[in-house]
Structure formats: structure tokens, C-alpha cells
């Protein structure tokens, strides 16, 4: 009975992590489609991300209710609850970024495609690594540091890429209006924020790992 | 009337259940790993089983220290111990029921002019010192073992939670059994020589001895203490002076339970003796001090250098102050009970009867010798009379 509950909880948590990981991939693919003017594919990815975000929300609520209603893992359920919330923020940020692209339709000169794709790739890598780190934390908290460091690495890479991109934009004399420069900076910031959210999860994981070493 | 005399022991049992059950299930309940109702039910069942099945060993040692042979005396000894525990708890001084009862028995020995068995006393006091150290060693070893197992098994946070929950219940049950076996002597030990219960045979297969019935009654009082008073204490323990993870808490309870069991189990004792190994004396020990010892053990393994010597000093001071205070209270209370209410608090003890027998024998020997003397004297006198008669005859002739 108790093991059945545990198995079901494990399955739901894994499902939630799969969704987070998928959100990172969809973000990258969606931005790529947008930059390549593949509107239909872009909207397809956006819809997919919307649905995933809804599923993640339901799963998060289910897991939290299960943890509190059946007083499971009382020692760490607060941490798990926080972890789910922060991971959900990553998914929300990814969805929000694609929605902003869809609404504001920023004009991005082709010469910046490579820079934006790189930025999206680094942010996606940070998300992917944070999912791996969370999985590792759940299964073996003593050995999570290596995975956390990888998240920090990709977050820094995303920061660096975002800064380079912004400098390039504001130095670019071919972009005539300041509003366009601001708009591009705004989207670079949005994508970079996904990596920042992943870093927030990594920060929490490193504290929980210390707490969980018996 | 008998129940009235047993009431002090039952009160002692109630307070033991209220306080010491928290040493077994406190962390589990306090951290919400186990529900209070489940913990209280399991604790009660296993406390009773431990007391009835394995409680005789430790109470035998207490009996050797001083066999309180009048029910009025037993009542007052248990009352003095209970009052000492109550008073010292109110004054926030470290106290243990085991130490209080030993002090109270010594108080009775002094009052009834009974020689205290110093061998038993030394055995008991050395056990008090040894038991927290043993708990520290056990917990350190168990902690390292558990760490190794967890590293190898790589359990998920959810699975580890389930296993820990089950382990806390199993170890808690073992702990309750050991607590009942070891500490029932504190509650009912003094009533053993004056037990009002007779053996009951169920068919020809099963006999419940009078002592088992006495221990059962004491264990019921402990269980009532668990249900009525331990929740608060468990909550306090769970919130924790020292914050432990459920896994560390498991190690602490297991180490404590093992030490309690070793100092209570006649089977382990007999096994070790039969294999010519040094056996653990069967002595009631303080479960609270075992918990502190076990926590220090984990702290040492974790490389902590900040052992609070103040706490250790307080424990050590309890080894001396508690028995002295309990002995003093017992002595005064026995005097009061005997002289104000004219209740018999001690009878002629077997040891004294032996002395009397020896005296009687010596008196008999003396009587014999005096008779012999008289006889001799008589013979001597007879001889003297005959001699005088002969002398007189000679004179007359």
C-alpha cells in the first residue's frame, strides 16, 4: 500500500521533470522556427508548450496535495514543494517567451539569427542540466554537485551570449531606430531569464543536498 | 488496599510512559513520519510485552540491592522515587527514574538497617556510566553502516521516506519492548518481594506468574502514560533540541533500543555467560541518557568537535544527586509512614533471620555450655558432697 503510493508519486514527479526537459527543447525549436520565419511550426510549438505548462501545473498540484494530505516525506516535502514551484517557473518563463514572440512579433535582422539561436541553445542546455540535476538529487543527493555545476556553466554562457548580443545590437548602426534595439534587447533578456530560472533551481538543489546528507 | 499501596508504583509507571516513550517514538511523531495514534498503540503493546516477558532480569538486580519486604515500605520507596522525579523535573534538573528508584531503595536499606549489597550497587552505578558510552559507540557504528548502505542502494527521496517510515515503526516497537523489559523494574521492581498476586495456570500449558501479573499492571500504567501525556513530550522532542534527519533519528532509536535490550535480556546474558564471554549486567538504565549518548556518537562521527561538556556534566551530576535526594526523601517518608500511621514498612529480613539463627545457635551453644557447666558444676558439687561425706564418715569413724 505504502510502496504503491511511493511508486505513483515517483512516476508523477518523473513526468513533471520530463515536461520541464521538453519545455527546454520546445523553446529552442520554437525560437529557431520564428527566426526562420516558419510561422506554422512556431505556433505548433507554442501550442505544445501551452499544453505542457497546463499538464505541469496539474501534476504539481497533484503531487503537493498527495505530499501534504498523506503526510509523505514530512522532512523534505517543503523542499520538494519549493523545487516544483521553481521548476514550474522555468516552464512558465519558456512559455511566456514564446507567447511574447507570438504577440509582439519582434523584427530581428537575419544577421542576428545565429546569436539568438545560440542564446536559446544555451538557455535550453541550462534547463536540460537542471532537470538532470533534479533527477540526481531525488535519487542520490550526495552526488548532485557535478550536475549543479553544469547548470551554472550554461547559465553563465547564456549571460555572456546575451551580453554580447546586446552590445552588438546597440553598436549596430544599421539598426536605425532605438525602439528596435530596445525590442531586441528585451527578447534577449527574456530568453536569458529562462537560464536564470534554471539557476534558481540549482541554488535550491545545492542547499537541499547539504540538508539531505544524513 | 493493595491497589492503594501499588498506586505509587503505578504513578511512577504513568510518568515513565509519559516521558520515556518519547525517547522511542518522539522523533518519528514529532517529524510527522508516524502518526501519534499508531506510535502510542505500538508503544503500548510492545511495552507490555517487554515488561511481562523480559522484565524479570533487571528487577532481580534491584531486588539484590535491597529487597523491600513490606508493602508499606514498597509503596513509600516507589513514592519517594516518583516524588524525586517530579520535583527535579519541576526544578529542571536532569533526572532519571532508574537513578531515583535506586536511591529510594538505599534509603529504605538505611531505614530498615539492612546492609546494602555493595556489589550490586557498584554494578548498577557502573552501568549508568557505561550505558550512554555504549549507546554512543553503537550509534556511531550504525550511522556509518547506514551511510554505506544508502550510498550503495541509491534510494529515491520518496522510496527512502517509505523505508524510513517502516523502519521507524519496527525499531520503535523494538525500542518499546526493550524499554518495557528494562524499565519495568523501576516501576514494579520494589513490589516484587511483596507481590500480592498468585500464579495463574491456564490449562496445563501456560502459567502466568504473580510477578508477570504485577509487571502487566505496571505496564498498563506505562501505556496509560503513553496515551495521556506523551504526545506533548513527543512533539517537543520532534521539534528538537537537536534537529535530526529521520535517518539519524532511526540510528539514535536503534542504538538506544539495543543498549536497553542488552541490559534487560536474560537470554542474551545467559548466552554470553554460557560462551564464557563478559555479560552485560541486567540493570535498569536511563533511556534519556542513552538518547543523548547516541546523539553524541553521531556528532563524533560527523567530525563535530563541539561536544557540550555542560550537558555531560549535568548527566554525571544526576548520577550522584538523584540517588542521594531520593534516598533522603525515602528515609524521611518511611519514618513518617511508620511513626504517624503505624504502618509496617519493613519486616525482619532473611539476612537478619540468619543472624538471629546464628545467635540462637550461639545461644544454644552457650546454653549447652552453661548446662554443661552446670552439669560439671553439679558433678563437681556431687563429687564435693561425696568427698565431704567420705571425709565426714572418716571423721566419725
Coordinates of C-alpha atoms in Angstrom, one line a residue:
Chain A
X1 CA 0.0 0.0 0.0
X2 CA 2.7 2.4 1.1
X3 CA 5.0 1.3 -1.8
X4 CA 2.2 1.7 -4.3
X5 CA 1.8 5.4 -3.1
X6 CA 5.5 5.8 -3.4
X7 CA 5.6 4.4 -6.9
X8 CA 2.8 6.6 -8.1
X9 CA 4.5 9.7 -6.6
X10 CA 7.8 8.8 -8.2
X11 CA 6.1 8.4 -11.6
X12 CA 4.3 11.7 -11.3
X13 CA 7.5 13.5 -10.3
X14 CA 9.4 11.9 -13.2
X15 CA 6.6 13.0 -15.6
X16 CA 6.9 16.6 -14.3
X17 CA 10.7 16.5 -14.9
X18 CA 10.1 15.1 -18.4
X19 CA 7.8 18.1 -19.1
X20 CA 10.4 20.5 -17.9
X21 CA 13.0 19.0 -20.1
X22 CA 10.7 19.0 -23.1
X23 CA 9.9 22.7 -22.4
X24 CA 13.6 23.5 -22.9
X25 CA 13.7 21.7 -26.2
X26 CA 10.5 23.3 -27.5
X27 CA 11.7 26.7 -26.5
X28 CA 14.8 26.2 -28.7
X29 CA 12.9 24.7 -31.6
X30 CA 10.2 27.4 -31.4
X31 CA 12.7 30.3 -31.4
X32 CA 14.5 28.7 -34.3
X33 CA 11.3 28.4 -36.3
X34 CA 10.4 32.0 -35.5
X35 CA 13.8 33.3 -36.7
X36 CA 13.5 31.1 -39.9
X37 CA 10.0 32.6 -40.4
X38 CA 8.4 29.2 -40.1
X39 CA 5.2 30.6 -38.5
X40 CA 3.1 27.4 -38.6
X41 CA 5.7 25.3 -36.9
X42 CA 6.3 28.1 -34.4
X43 CA 2.6 28.2 -33.5
X44 CA 2.6 24.4 -33.2
X45 CA 5.5 24.6 -30.7
X46 CA 3.8 27.4 -28.8
X47 CA 0.5 25.3 -28.5
X48 CA 2.5 22.3 -27.4
X49 CA 4.3 24.4 -24.7
X50 CA 1.0 25.8 -23.5
X51 CA -0.4 22.3 -23.1
X52 CA 2.7 21.1 -21.4
X53 CA 2.6 24.0 -19.0
X54 CA -1.1 23.2 -18.1
X55 CA -0.1 19.5 -17.6
X56 CA 2.8 20.6 -15.4
X57 CA 0.5 22.7 -13.2
X58 CA -1.9 19.9 -12.7
X59 CA 0.9 17.5 -11.8
X60 CA 2.4 20.0 -9.4
X61 CA -0.9 20.4 -7.6
X62 CA -1.5 16.6 -7.5
X63 CA 2.0 15.9 -6.1
X64 CA 1.7 18.7 -3.5
X65 CA -1.8 17.5 -2.4
X66 CA -0.5 14.0 -2.1
X67 CA 2.5 15.0 -0.1
X68 CA 0.5 17.1 2.4
X69 CA -2.7 15.1 2.6
X70 CA -1.0 11.8 3.2
X71 CA 1.9 13.4 5.2
X72 CA 4.5 11.8 2.9
X73 CA 8.2 12.8 3.2
X74 CA 7.4 15.3 6.0
X75 CA 11.0 16.1 6.4
X76 CA 11.6 17.2 2.8
X77 CA 8.1 17.9 1.4
X78 CA 8.6 21.7 1.9
X79 CA 11.8 21.4 -0.2
X80 CA 10.0 19.3 -2.8
X81 CA 7.2 21.8 -3.0
X82 CA 9.6 24.7 -3.5
X83 CA 11.5 22.7 -6.1
X84 CA 8.3 22.0 -8.0
X85 CA 7.4 25.7 -7.9
X86 CA 10.8 26.8 -9.1
X87 CA 10.8 24.3 -11.9
X88 CA 7.4 25.4 -12.8
X89 CA 8.7 28.9 -13.1
X90 CA 11.2 27.7 -15.7
X91 CA 8.4 26.2 -17.8
X92 CA 6.3 29.4 -17.4
X93 CA 9.2 31.5 -18.5
X94 CA 9.7 29.4 -21.6
X95 CA 6.0 29.6 -22.4
X96 CA 5.9 33.3 -21.7
X97 CA 8.9 33.9 -24.0
X98 CA 7.3 32.2 -27.0
X99 CA 4.0 34.0 -26.3
X100 CA 5.8 37.3 -26.3
X101 CA 7.3 36.4 -29.7
X102 CA 3.9 35.5 -30.9
X103 CA 2.3 38.7 -29.7
X104 CA 4.9 41.3 -30.3
X105 CA 6.4 39.8 -33.4
X106 CA 9.9 41.4 -33.0
X107 CA 11.8 42.3 -36.1
X108 CA 15.1 40.6 -35.9
X109 CA 17.6 41.1 -38.7
X110 CA 18.9 37.9 -40.2
X111 CA 22.4 38.7 -39.1
X112 CA 21.3 38.2 -35.5
X113 CA 19.7 34.8 -36.1
X114 CA 22.8 32.9 -35.1
X115 CA 23.2 35.0 -31.9
X116 CA 19.6 34.4 -30.8
X117 CA 19.8 30.7 -31.7
X118 CA 23.0 30.3 -29.7
X119 CA 21.3 32.1 -26.7
X120 CA 18.2 29.9 -26.9
X121 CA 20.5 26.8 -27.1
X122 CA 22.4 27.8 -24.0
X123 CA 19.2 28.5 -22.1
X124 CA 17.8 25.2 -23.3
X125 CA 21.0 23.5 -22.1
X126 CA 20.7 25.1 -18.7
X127 CA 17.1 23.7 -18.5
X128 CA 18.2 20.3 -19.6
X129 CA 21.0 20.2 -17.0
X130 CA 18.8 21.4 -14.2
X131 CA 16.4 18.5 -14.9
X132 CA 19.3 16.1 -14.8
X133 CA 20.5 17.6 -11.5
X134 CA 17.0 17.4 -10.0
X135 CA 16.7 13.7 -11.0
X136 CA 20.1 13.1 -9.5
X137 CA 19.1 14.9 -6.3
X138 CA 16.0 12.8 -6.0
X139 CA 17.9 9.6 -6.4
X140 CA 21.3 10.4 -4.9
X141 CA 21.7 13.8 -3.2
X142 CA 25.3 13.1 -2.3
X143 CA 26.4 13.2 -5.9
X144 CA 24.5 16.1 -7.2
X145 CA 27.2 18.8 -7.2
X146 CA 28.6 17.8 -10.5
X147 CA 25.3 18.3 -12.2
X148 CA 24.6 21.6 -10.4
X149 CA 27.9 22.9 -11.7
X150 CA 26.8 22.2 -15.3
X151 CA 23.7 24.3 -14.8
X152 CA 25.8 27.2 -13.5
X153 CA 28.1 26.8 -16.5
X154 CA 25.3 27.1 -19.1
X155 CA 23.7 29.9 -17.2
X156 CA 27.0 31.9 -17.4
X157 CA 27.3 31.0 -21.1
X158 CA 23.8 32.3 -21.6
X159 CA 24.6 35.5 -19.7
X160 CA 27.8 36.0 -21.8
X161 CA 25.9 35.4 -25.0
X162 CA 23.1 37.7 -24.0
X163 CA 25.6 40.5 -23.2
X164 CA 27.5 40.1 -26.4
X165 CA 24.2 40.1 -28.3
X166 CA 23.0 43.3 -26.6
X167 CA 26.4 45.1 -27.2
X168 CA 26.3 44.1 -30.8
X169 CA 22.8 45.4 -31.2
X170 CA 23.5 48.8 -29.6
X171 CA 26.7 49.2 -31.6
X172 CA 25.0 48.3 -34.8
X173 CA 24.4 51.5 -36.8
X174 CA 22.5 49.6 -39.5
X175 CA 19.6 49.4 -37.0
X176 CA 18.1 52.8 -37.3
X177 CA 15.5 53.0 -34.5
X178 CA 16.3 52.8 -30.8
X179 CA 12.9 51.2 -30.3
X180 CA 14.0 48.3 -32.4
X181 CA 17.2 48.0 -30.5
X182 CA 15.2 48.0 -27.2
X183 CA 12.9 45.4 -28.6
X184 CA 15.8 43.1 -29.5
X185 CA 17.4 43.6 -26.1
X186 CA 14.1 42.8 -24.4
X187 CA 13.9 39.4 -26.2
X188 CA 17.5 38.6 -25.4
X189 CA 16.7 39.4 -21.8
X190 CA 13.6 37.1 -21.9
X191 CA 15.5 34.2 -23.2
X192 CA 18.3 34.7 -20.8
X193 CA 15.8 34.8 -17.9
X194 CA 15.0 31.1 -18.6
X195 CA 18.6 30.2 -17.8
X196 CA 18.4 32.4 -14.7
X197 CA 15.3 30.5 -13.5
X198 CA 17.2 27.3 -14.1
X199 CA 20.0 28.7 -11.9
X200 CA 17.4 29.4 -9.1
X201 CA 16.5 25.7 -9.1
X202 CA 20.2 24.8 -9.0
X203 CA 20.7 27.1 -6.0
X204 CA 17.9 25.4 -4.1
X205 CA 19.2 22.0 -5.0
X206 CA 22.6 22.7 -3.6
X207 CA 21.1 23.7 -0.3
X208 CA 18.7 20.7 -0.2
X209 CA 21.6 18.4 -1.0
X210 CA 23.5 19.6 2.1
X211 CA 20.4 19.3 4.2
X212 CA 19.8 15.7 3.0
X213 CA 23.3 14.4 3.7
X214 CA 22.4 12.4 6.9
Chain B
X1 CA -6.0 -1.6 50.0
X2 CA -3.4 -3.4 47.9
X3 CA -4.2 -1.3 44.9
X4 CA -3.6 1.8 47.1
X5 CA -0.2 0.6 48.1
X6 CA 0.6 -0.2 44.4
X7 CA -0.6 3.3 43.4
X8 CA 2.8 4.9 43.9
X9 CA 4.3 2.4 41.5
X10 CA 1.5 2.9 39.1
X11 CA 2.1 6.7 39.2
X12 CA 5.7 6.1 38.6
X13 CA 4.7 3.9 35.6
X14 CA 2.4 6.6 34.3
X15 CA 5.2 9.2 34.4
X16 CA 7.6 6.8 32.8
X17 CA 5.2 6.2 29.9
X18 CA 4.5 9.9 29.6
X19 CA 8.2 10.9 29.4
X20 CA 10.2 7.9 28.2
X21 CA 8.0 6.8 25.3
X22 CA 9.2 10.0 23.6
X23 CA 12.7 8.6 23.6
X24 CA 11.5 5.8 21.4
X25 CA 8.8 7.4 19.2
X26 CA 9.5 11.1 19.8
X27 CA 11.3 11.9 16.6
X28 CA 9.0 9.8 14.4
X29 CA 5.9 11.5 15.8
X30 CA 7.5 15.0 16.1
X31 CA 8.6 14.9 12.5
X32 CA 5.2 13.5 11.4
X33 CA 6.8 10.3 10.0
X34 CA 4.5 8.3 12.2
X35 CA 1.0 9.3 13.5
X36 CA 0.7 9.6 17.3
X37 CA -2.1 7.1 17.5
X38 CA -0.1 4.5 15.6
X39 CA 3.0 5.2 17.7
X40 CA 1.1 5.1 21.0
X41 CA -0.7 1.8 20.1
X42 CA 2.6 0.1 19.0
X43 CA 4.5 1.5 22.0
X44 CA 1.8 0.3 24.5
X45 CA 1.6 -3.2 23.0
X46 CA 5.3 -3.7 22.9
X47 CA 6.0 -2.1 26.3
X48 CA 3.5 -4.5 27.9
X49 CA 5.1 -7.5 26.1
X50 CA 8.6 -6.4 27.0
X51 CA 7.7 -5.9 30.7
X52 CA 5.8 -9.2 31.0
X53 CA 8.2 -11.4 29.0
X54 CA 11.6 -9.9 29.8
X55 CA 11.1 -7.7 32.8
X56 CA 12.4 -10.0 35.5
X57 CA 16.2 -9.7 34.8
X58 CA 16.6 -6.0 35.8
X59 CA 14.2 -6.2 38.7
X60 CA 16.2 -9.1 40.1
X61 CA 19.3 -6.8 40.3
X62 CA 17.2 -4.1 42.1
X63 CA 15.9 -6.8 44.4
X64 CA 19.5 -7.8 45.3
X65 CA 20.3 -4.2 46.1
X66 CA 17.6 -4.2 48.7
X67 CA 14.6 -6.5 48.9
X68 CA 11.8 -4.2 50.3
X69 CA 9.8 -6.8 52.2
X70 CA 6.7 -4.9 53.4
X71 CA 4.1 -3.5 51.1
X72 CA 4.0 -0.2 53.0
X73 CA 7.8 0.2 52.5
X74 CA 7.5 -0.7 48.8
X75 CA 4.8 1.9 48.5
X76 CA 6.9 4.6 50.1
X77 CA 10.1 3.7 48.1
X78 CA 8.2 4.0 44.8
X79 CA 6.5 7.2 46.1
X80 CA 9.9 8.7 47.1
X81 CA 11.3 7.9 43.6
X82 CA 8.2 9.3 41.9
X83 CA 8.3 12.5 44.0
X84 CA 12.1 12.9 43.3
X85 CA 11.5 12.6 39.6
X86 CA 8.6 15.1 39.8
X87 CA 10.4 17.6 41.9
X88 CA 13.7 17.5 39.9
X89 CA 11.7 17.8 36.7
X90 CA 10.0 20.9 38.1
X91 CA 13.3 22.3 39.0
X92 CA 14.6 21.5 35.5
X93 CA 17.4 19.3 36.9
X94 CA 18.5 16.2 35.0
X95 CA 16.7 13.2 36.4
X96 CA 16.2 9.5 35.7
X97 CA 13.6 7.1 37.2
X98 CA 16.3 4.4 37.3
X99 CA 18.6 6.5 39.5
X100 CA 15.7 7.8 41.7
X101 CA 14.5 4.2 42.5
X102 CA 18.0 3.0 43.4
X103 CA 18.4 6.0 45.7
X104 CA 15.0 5.3 47.3
X105 CA 15.9 1.6 47.8
X106 CA 19.1 2.6 49.6
X107 CA 17.0 5.0 51.7
X108 CA 14.9 2.0 52.7
X109 CA 18.0 -0.1 53.4
X110 CA 19.3 2.7 55.7
X111 CA 15.9 3.0 57.5
X112 CA 15.5 -0.7 58.0
X113 CA 19.2 -1.2 59.0
X114 CA 19.6 -3.6 56.0
X115 CA 23.1 -3.9 54.7
X116 CA 23.2 -2.5 51.1
X117 CA 24.7 -5.0 48.7
X118 CA 27.7 -3.0 47.5
X119 CA 28.5 -5.4 44.7
X120 CA 25.0 -4.7 43.2
X121 CA 25.4 -1.0 43.8
X122 CA 28.8 -0.9 42.1
X123 CA 27.3 -2.9 39.2
X124 CA 24.4 -0.5 38.9
X125 CA 26.4 2.7 39.1
X126 CA 29.0 1.5 36.6
X127 CA 26.2 0.6 34.2
X128 CA 24.8 4.1 34.4
X129 CA 28.2 5.4 33.3
X130 CA 28.8 2.7 30.7
X131 CA 25.4 2.7 29.1
X132 CA 25.5 6.2 27.4
X133 CA 29.0 5.4 26.2
X134 CA 27.8 2.2 24.7
X135 CA 24.9 4.0 23.1
X136 CA 27.4 6.5 21.6
X137 CA 29.6 3.6 20.2
X138 CA 26.5 1.8 18.8
X139 CA 25.1 4.9 17.2
X140 CA 28.4 5.8 15.6
X141 CA 28.8 2.3 14.1
X142 CA 25.2 2.2 13.0
X143 CA 25.4 5.6 11.4
X144 CA 28.5 4.6 9.4
X145 CA 26.7 1.4 8.3
X146 CA 23.5 3.2 7.3
X147 CA 25.6 5.8 5.3
X148 CA 27.3 2.9 3.5
X149 CA 24.0 1.2 2.7
X150 CA 22.4 4.4 1.4
X151 CA 25.4 5.1 -0.8
X152 CA 25.1 1.6 -2.3
X153 CA 21.4 1.4 -2.6
X154 CA 20.8 4.9 -4.0
X155 CA 17.2 5.1 -2.9
X156 CA 15.0 7.9 -4.3
X157 CA 13.8 10.5 -1.8
X158 CA 10.3 9.0 -1.9
X159 CA 11.4 5.4 -1.5
X160 CA 13.8 6.3 1.3
X161 CA 10.9 8.0 3.0
X162 CA 8.8 4.9 2.8
X163 CA 11.6 2.6 4.1
X164 CA 12.5 5.0 6.9
X165 CA 8.8 5.2 7.9
X166 CA 8.6 1.4 8.2
X167 CA 12.0 1.2 9.9
X168 CA 11.0 3.8 12.5
X169 CA 7.9 1.7 13.3
X170 CA 9.8 -1.6 13.5
X171 CA 12.7 0.0 15.5
X172 CA 10.2 1.9 17.7
X173 CA 8.4 -1.4 18.5
X174 CA 11.7 -3.0 19.4
X175 CA 12.6 0.1 21.5
X176 CA 9.3 0.0 23.3
X177 CA 9.8 -3.8 24.0
X178 CA 13.3 -3.1 25.4
X179 CA 12.1 -0.1 27.4
X180 CA 9.4 -2.2 29.0
X181 CA 11.8 -5.0 29.7
X182 CA 14.4 -2.7 31.2
X183 CA 12.4 -0.1 33.0
X184 CA 9.5 -2.1 34.4
X185 CA 12.0 -2.8 37.3
X186 CA 11.9 0.9 38.2
X187 CA 8.1 0.8 38.3
X188 CA 7.3 -2.5 39.9
X189 CA 10.6 -3.9 41.0
X190 CA 10.2 -2.9 44.6
X191 CA 6.9 -4.6 44.8
X192 CA 8.3 -8.0 43.7
X193 CA 9.1 -9.4 47.1
X194 CA 5.7 -8.3 48.4
X195 CA 3.7 -9.2 45.3
X196 CA 0.1 -9.8 46.2
X197 CA -0.6 -11.9 43.1
X198 CA -0.6 -15.7 42.9
X199 CA 0.4 -17.7 39.8
X200 CA -2.5 -18.4 37.4
X201 CA -2.4 -21.6 35.3
X202 CA -4.3 -21.6 32.1
X203 CA -4.8 -25.3 31.4
X204 CA -1.7 -27.3 32.0
X205 CA 0.3 -25.5 29.3
X206 CA 0.6 -21.9 30.3
X207 CA 1.3 -20.2 33.7
X208 CA 1.2 -16.5 34.3
X209 CA 3.3 -15.9 37.4
X210 CA 2.4 -13.4 40.1
X211 CA 5.4 -11.3 39.1
X212 CA 4.2 -11.2 35.5
X213 CA 0.8 -10.1 36.6
X214 CA 2.5 -7.3 38.7
X215 CA 4.6 -6.3 35.7
X216 CA 1.5 -6.4 33.5
X217 CA -0.3 -3.9 35.8
X218 CA 2.8 -1.7 35.8
X219 CA 3.0 -1.9 32.0
X220 CA -0.7 -0.9 31.8
X221 CA 0.1 2.2 33.8
X222 CA 3.0 3.0 31.5
X223 CA 0.7 2.6 28.5
X224 CA -1.8 5.0 30.1
X225 CA 1.0 7.4 30.5
X226 CA 1.9 7.0 26.8
X227 CA -1.7 7.7 25.7
X228 CA -2.4 10.5 28.1
X229 CA 0.8 12.5 28.4
X230 CA 3.5 11.5 25.9
X231 CA 2.1 13.5 22.9
X232 CA 3.3 16.8 24.2
X233 CA 6.7 15.4 25.1
X234 CA 7.0 13.7 21.6
X235 CA 6.1 17.0 19.9
X236 CA 8.9 18.7 21.9
X237 CA 11.4 16.0 21.2
X238 CA 10.4 16.1 17.5
X239 CA 10.8 19.9 17.3
X240 CA 14.1 19.0 18.8
X241 CA 16.8 20.3 21.0
X242 CA 19.0 18.8 18.2
X243 CA 17.5 18.7 14.8
X244 CA 17.9 15.2 13.4
X245 CA 17.1 13.8 9.9
X246 CA 14.7 10.9 10.1
X247 CA 17.6 8.6 9.2
X248 CA 19.7 9.9 12.0
X249 CA 16.8 9.6 14.4
X250 CA 16.4 6.0 13.3
X251 CA 20.0 5.3 14.2
X252 CA 19.6 7.0 17.6
X253 CA 16.5 5.0 18.5
X254 CA 18.1 1.7 17.3
X255 CA 21.3 2.4 19.3
X256 CA 19.2 3.3 22.4
X257 CA 16.9 0.2 22.0
X258 CA 19.9 -2.2 21.6
X259 CA 21.5 -0.9 24.8
X260 CA 18.2 -1.1 26.7
X261 CA 17.8 -4.7 25.4
X262 CA 21.3 -5.8 26.3
X263 CA 20.8 -4.5 29.9
X264 CA 17.4 -6.2 30.2
X265 CA 17.6 -9.5 28.3
X266 CA 18.3 -12.6 30.4
X267 CA 18.6 -14.7 27.3
X268 CA 21.5 -12.6 25.9
X269 CA 23.0 -12.5 29.4
X270 CA 22.8 -16.3 29.7
X271 CA 24.1 -16.8 26.2
X272 CA 27.2 -14.7 26.8
X273 CA 27.8 -16.4 30.2
X274 CA 27.5 -19.9 28.6
X275 CA 30.1 -18.9 26.0
X276 CA 32.4 -17.6 28.6
X277 CA 32.0 -14.0 27.3
X278 CA 31.7 -10.9 29.5
X279 CA 27.9 -10.5 30.1
X280 CA 26.0 -7.2 30.4
X281 CA 24.6 -6.8 33.9
X282 CA 20.8 -6.7 34.0
X283 CA 20.2 -3.2 35.3
X284 CA 17.6 -0.6 34.6
X285 CA 19.2 2.3 32.7
X286 CA 18.0 5.8 31.7
X287 CA 16.6 5.9 28.2
X288 CA 17.0 9.7 28.1
X289 CA 20.7 9.4 28.8
X290 CA 21.1 6.7 26.1
X291 CA 19.5 9.1 23.6
X292 CA 22.0 11.8 24.5
X293 CA 24.8 9.3 24.2
X294 CA 23.6 8.2 20.8
X295 CA 23.3 11.7 19.5
X296 CA 26.9 12.5 20.7
X297 CA 28.0 9.3 18.9
X298 CA 26.6 10.6 15.6
X299 CA 28.1 14.0 16.3
X300 CA 31.6 12.5 16.8
X301 CA 31.4 10.5 13.5
X302 CA 30.3 13.7 11.7
X303 CA 33.5 15.2 12.9
X304 CA 31.9 17.6 15.3
X305 CA 34.2 18.9 17.9
X306 CA 31.6 20.9 19.7
X307 CA 30.6 18.4 22.4
X308 CA 28.7 20.3 25.0
X309 CA 30.5 19.3 28.2
X310 CA 28.0 21.2 30.2
X311 CA 25.3 18.6 29.2
X312 CA 27.7 15.8 30.0
X313 CA 28.4 17.4 33.4
X314 CA 24.7 17.7 34.1
X315 CA 24.2 14.0 33.3
X316 CA 27.1 13.0 35.5
X317 CA 25.9 15.2 38.4
X318 CA 22.5 13.4 38.1
X319 CA 24.2 10.1 38.8
X320 CA 25.1 11.4 42.2
X321 CA 22.4 13.9 43.2
X322 CA 19.3 11.9 42.1
X323 CA 20.0 8.9 44.3
X324 CA 21.1 11.0 47.3
X325 CA 17.9 13.1 47.1
X326 CA 15.7 10.0 46.6
X327 CA 17.4 8.2 49.5
X328 CA 16.8 11.2 51.8
X329 CA 13.2 11.5 50.8
X330 CA 12.6 7.8 51.2
X331 CA 14.2 7.8 54.6
X332 CA 12.1 10.7 55.9
X333 CA 8.9 9.4 54.3
X334 CA 9.4 5.9 55.7
X335 CA 9.9 7.4 59.2
X336 CA 6.7 9.4 58.7
X337 CA 4.7 6.5 57.5
X338 CA 5.8 4.2 60.3
X339 CA 5.5 6.5 63.1
X340 CA 2.5 8.6 62.1
X341 CA 0.3 5.9 60.5
X342 CA 1.8 2.9 62.3
X343 CA 2.1 1.1 59.0
X344 CA 4.7 -1.6 58.8
X345 CA 7.4 -0.5 56.4
X346 CA 9.9 -3.4 56.9
X347 CA 9.9 -6.9 58.3
X348 CA 12.8 -8.9 59.7
X349 CA 14.8 -9.7 56.6
X350 CA 16.1 -13.1 55.8
X351 CA 19.6 -11.8 56.3
X352 CA 18.8 -10.7 59.8
X353 CA 16.9 -14.0 60.5
X354 CA 20.1 -15.7 59.6
X355 CA 21.9 -13.6 62.1
X356 CA 19.2 -14.5 64.6
X357 CA 19.7 -18.1 63.8
X358 CA 23.3 -17.8 64.3
X359 CA 22.7 -16.0 67.6
X360 CA 20.1 -18.7 68.6
X361 CA 22.7 -21.3 67.8
X362 CA 25.3 -19.4 69.7
X363 CA 22.8 -19.0 72.5
X364 CA 22.1 -22.8 72.3
X365 CA 25.8 -23.4 72.3
X366 CA 26.1 -21.0 75.2
X367 CA 23.1 -22.7 76.9
X368 CA 24.6 -26.1 76.2
X369 CA 28.0 -25.0 77.6
X370 CA 26.3 -23.4 80.5
X371 CA 24.2 -26.5 81.1
X372 CA 27.4 -28.5 80.8
X373 CA 29.0 -26.1 83.2
X374 CA 26.1 -26.6 85.5
X375 CA 26.3 -30.3 85.0
X376 CA 30.0 -30.1 85.6
X377 CA 29.4 -27.8 88.5
X378 CA 26.8 -30.3 89.6
X379 CA 29.1 -33.2 89.2
X380 CA 31.8 -31.2 90.9
X381 CA 29.4 -30.4 93.7
X382 CA 28.3 -34.0 93.8
X383 CA 31.9 -35.1 93.9
X384 CA 32.5 -32.5 96.5
X385 CA 29.5 -33.7 98.6
X386 CA 30.6 -37.3 98.2
X387 CA 34.1 -36.3 99.2
X388 CA 32.7 -34.4 102.2
X389 CA 30.5 -37.3 103.1
X390 CA 33.5 -39.6 102.9
X391 CA 35.5 -37.1 104.9
X392 CA 32.7 -36.9 107.4
X393 CA 32.4 -40.7 107.6
X394 CA 36.2 -40.9 108.2
X395 CA 35.9 -38.3 110.9
X396 CA 33.0 -40.1 112.6
X397 CA 34.7 -43.4 112.3

